[in-house]
Short mmCIF file of C-alpha atoms in Angstrom, two decimals:
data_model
loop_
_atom_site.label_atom_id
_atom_site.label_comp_id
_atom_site.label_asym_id
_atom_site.label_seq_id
_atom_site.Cartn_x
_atom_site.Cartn_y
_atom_site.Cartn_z
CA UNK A 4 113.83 75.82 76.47
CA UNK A 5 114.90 75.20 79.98
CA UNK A 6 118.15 77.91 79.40
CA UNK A 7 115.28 80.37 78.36
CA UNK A 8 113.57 80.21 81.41
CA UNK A 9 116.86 80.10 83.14
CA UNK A 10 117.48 83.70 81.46
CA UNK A 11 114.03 85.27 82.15
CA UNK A 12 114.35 84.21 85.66
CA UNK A 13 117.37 86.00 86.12
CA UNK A 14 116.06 88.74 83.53
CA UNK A 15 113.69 89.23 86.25
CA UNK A 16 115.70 89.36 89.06
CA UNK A 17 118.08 91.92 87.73
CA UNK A 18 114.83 94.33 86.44
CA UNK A 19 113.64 93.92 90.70
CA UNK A 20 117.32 95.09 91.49
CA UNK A 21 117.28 98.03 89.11
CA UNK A 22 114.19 98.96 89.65
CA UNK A 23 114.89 99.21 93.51
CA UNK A 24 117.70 101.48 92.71
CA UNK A 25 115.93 103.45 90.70
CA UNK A 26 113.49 104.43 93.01
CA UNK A 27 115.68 104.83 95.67
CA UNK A 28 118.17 106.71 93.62
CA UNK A 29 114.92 109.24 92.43
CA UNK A 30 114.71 110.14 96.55
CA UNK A 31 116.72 113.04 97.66
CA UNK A 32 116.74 111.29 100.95
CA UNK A 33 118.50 108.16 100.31
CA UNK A 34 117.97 106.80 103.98
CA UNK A 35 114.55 106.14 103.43
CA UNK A 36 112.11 105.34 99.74
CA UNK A 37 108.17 105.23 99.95
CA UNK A 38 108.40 101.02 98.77
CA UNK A 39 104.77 100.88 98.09
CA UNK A 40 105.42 103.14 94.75
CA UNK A 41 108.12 100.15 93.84
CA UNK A 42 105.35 97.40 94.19
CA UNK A 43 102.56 99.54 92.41
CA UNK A 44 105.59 99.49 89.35
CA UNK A 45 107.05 96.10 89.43
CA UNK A 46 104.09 93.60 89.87
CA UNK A 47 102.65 94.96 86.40
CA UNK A 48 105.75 95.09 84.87
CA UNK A 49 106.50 91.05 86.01
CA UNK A 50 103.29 90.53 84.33
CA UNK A 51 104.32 91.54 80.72
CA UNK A 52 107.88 90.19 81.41
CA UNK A 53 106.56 86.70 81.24
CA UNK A 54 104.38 87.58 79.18
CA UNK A 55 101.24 86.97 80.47
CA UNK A 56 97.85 88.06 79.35
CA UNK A 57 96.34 91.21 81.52
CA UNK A 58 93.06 90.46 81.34
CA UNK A 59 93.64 86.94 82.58
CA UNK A 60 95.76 87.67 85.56
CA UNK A 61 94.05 90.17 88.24
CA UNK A 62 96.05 92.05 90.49
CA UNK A 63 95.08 93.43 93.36
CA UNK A 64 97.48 95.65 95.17
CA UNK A 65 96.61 96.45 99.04
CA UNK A 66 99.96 98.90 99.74
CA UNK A 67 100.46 100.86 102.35
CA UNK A 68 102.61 104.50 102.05
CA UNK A 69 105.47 102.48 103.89
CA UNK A 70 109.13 103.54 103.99
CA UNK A 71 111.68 100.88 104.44
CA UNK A 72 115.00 101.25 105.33
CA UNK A 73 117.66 100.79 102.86
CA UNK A 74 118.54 97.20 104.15
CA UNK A 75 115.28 96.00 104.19
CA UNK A 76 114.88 97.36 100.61
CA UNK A 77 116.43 94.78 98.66
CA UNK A 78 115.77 91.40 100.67
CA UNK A 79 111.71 92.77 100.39
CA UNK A 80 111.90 93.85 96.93
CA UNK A 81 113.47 90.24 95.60
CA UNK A 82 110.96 88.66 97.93
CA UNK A 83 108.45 90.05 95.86
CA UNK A 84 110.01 89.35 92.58
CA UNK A 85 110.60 85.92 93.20
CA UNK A 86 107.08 85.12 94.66
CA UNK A 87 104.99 86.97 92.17
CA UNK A 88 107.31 85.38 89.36
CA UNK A 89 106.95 81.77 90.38
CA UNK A 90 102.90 82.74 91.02
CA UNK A 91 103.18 83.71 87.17
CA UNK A 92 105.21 80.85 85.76
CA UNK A 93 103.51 77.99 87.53
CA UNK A 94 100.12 79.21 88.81
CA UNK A 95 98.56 79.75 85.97
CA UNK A 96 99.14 77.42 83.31
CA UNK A 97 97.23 76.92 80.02
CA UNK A 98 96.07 80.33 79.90
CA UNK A 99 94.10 79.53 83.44
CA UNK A 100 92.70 83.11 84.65
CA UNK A 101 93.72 84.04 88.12
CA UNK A 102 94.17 86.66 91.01
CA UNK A 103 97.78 87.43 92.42
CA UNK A 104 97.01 89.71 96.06
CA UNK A 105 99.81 92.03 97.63
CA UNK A 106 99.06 93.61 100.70
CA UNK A 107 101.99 95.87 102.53
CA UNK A 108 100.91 96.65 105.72
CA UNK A 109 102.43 98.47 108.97
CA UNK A 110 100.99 97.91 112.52
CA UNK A 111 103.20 99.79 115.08
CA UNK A 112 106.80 98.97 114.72
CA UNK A 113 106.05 95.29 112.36
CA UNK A 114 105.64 95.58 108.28
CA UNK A 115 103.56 92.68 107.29
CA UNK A 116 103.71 91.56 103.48
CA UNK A 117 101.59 88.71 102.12
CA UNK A 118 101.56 87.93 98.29
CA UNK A 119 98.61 85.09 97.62
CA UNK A 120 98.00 83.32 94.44
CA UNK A 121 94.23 81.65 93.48
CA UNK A 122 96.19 78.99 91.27
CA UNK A 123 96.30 75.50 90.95
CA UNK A 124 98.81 75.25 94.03
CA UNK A 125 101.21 71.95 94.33
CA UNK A 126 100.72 69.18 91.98
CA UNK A 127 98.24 66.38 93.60
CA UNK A 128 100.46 64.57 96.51
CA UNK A 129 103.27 66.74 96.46
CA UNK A 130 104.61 68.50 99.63
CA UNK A 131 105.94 71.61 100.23
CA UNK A 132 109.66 71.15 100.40
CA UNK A 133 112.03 74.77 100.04
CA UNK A 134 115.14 72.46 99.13
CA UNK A 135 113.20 71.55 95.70
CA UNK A 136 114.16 74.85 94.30
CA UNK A 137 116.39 77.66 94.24
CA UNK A 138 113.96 80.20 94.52
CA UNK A 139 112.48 78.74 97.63
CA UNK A 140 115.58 78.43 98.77
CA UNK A 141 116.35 82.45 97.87
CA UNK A 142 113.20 83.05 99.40
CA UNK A 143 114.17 81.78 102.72
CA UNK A 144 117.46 83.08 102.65
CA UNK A 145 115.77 86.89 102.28
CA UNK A 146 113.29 86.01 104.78
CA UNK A 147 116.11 85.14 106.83
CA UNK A 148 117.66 88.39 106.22
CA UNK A 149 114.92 90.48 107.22
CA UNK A 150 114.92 88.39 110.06
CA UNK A 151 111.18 87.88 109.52
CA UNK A 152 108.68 85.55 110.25
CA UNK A 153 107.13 83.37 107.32
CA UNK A 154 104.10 81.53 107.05
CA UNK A 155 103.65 79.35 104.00
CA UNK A 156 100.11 78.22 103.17
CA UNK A 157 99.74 75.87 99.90
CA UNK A 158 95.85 74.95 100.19
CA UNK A 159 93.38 77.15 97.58
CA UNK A 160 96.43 78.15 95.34
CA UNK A 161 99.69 79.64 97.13
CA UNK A 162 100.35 82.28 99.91
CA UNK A 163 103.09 84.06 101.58
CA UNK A 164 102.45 85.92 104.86
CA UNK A 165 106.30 87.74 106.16
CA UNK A 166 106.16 89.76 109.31
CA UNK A 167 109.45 91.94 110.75
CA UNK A 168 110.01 94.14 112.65
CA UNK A 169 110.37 97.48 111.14
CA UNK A 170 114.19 99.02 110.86
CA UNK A 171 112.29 102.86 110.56
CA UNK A 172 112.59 105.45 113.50
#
């Protein structure tokens, strides 16, 4: 059981790469890729990866037409992935119904991205910790790479607010 999840998680992860080149790949500009059409494609398709009911699980998808640059591309896209996967696999358990939010902003030169669960949050006395796991850890490390600014709120499920500064002319 635990290799399983070991292998969707990575499953996952690979699908979020691809699927970034893909759409990048379909631009005959490859300096720049309209990302909002990659989140509008891979939150659903995280959904019936782990095989989640639709009907349970809301989304609601707030995306801006934003272009990232090619660097930004990745860290952003796996950001998502790994956030939207671990609101899947541990948010909602025992077929508990739910809302994940994505909103993709830009506000002059800073893209803002916050991804917000309604879940059951951290277990009852546990703290946020990112050492606990390694896709907190990955998460940071992307942050990091963007060289964004992240805001972590655990109260009334789990939410992720990044802000950087855009690498667009």
């Amino acid at each position: 059981e635990s290799l399983k999840k070991i292998i969707l998680d990575c499953r996952g992860r690979i699908a979020s790469m691809s699927l970034i080149h893909e759409s990048l790949y379909r631009k005959k500009d490859f300096k720049e890729a309209l990302f909002s059409s990659y989140i509008e494609e891979l939150v659903p398709m995280l959904v019936r990866t782990y095989g989640m009911d639709e009907h349970k699980i809301q989304l609601e998808l707030d995306v801006e037409p934003i272009k990232l640059s090619l660097d930004d591309s990745l860290p952003c896209g796996l950001i998502i992935n790994e956030i939207t996967s671990n609101s899947l696999k541990h948010g909602f358990p025992n077929g508990r119904t739910g809302t994940i939010r994505i909103e993709f902003k830009k506000v002059a030169k800073k893209i803002t991205l916050t991804i917000a669960d309604d879940g059951i949050g951290l277990a009852e006395g546990k703290k946020f910790n990112s050492d606990d796991s390694f896709g907190f850890l990955l998460i940071d490390t992307l942050a990091s790479q963007l060289d964004a600014e992240m805001i972590i709120n655990t109260e009334n499920g789990f939410s992720y607010a990044l802000t950087w500064e855009s690498k667009m002319e």
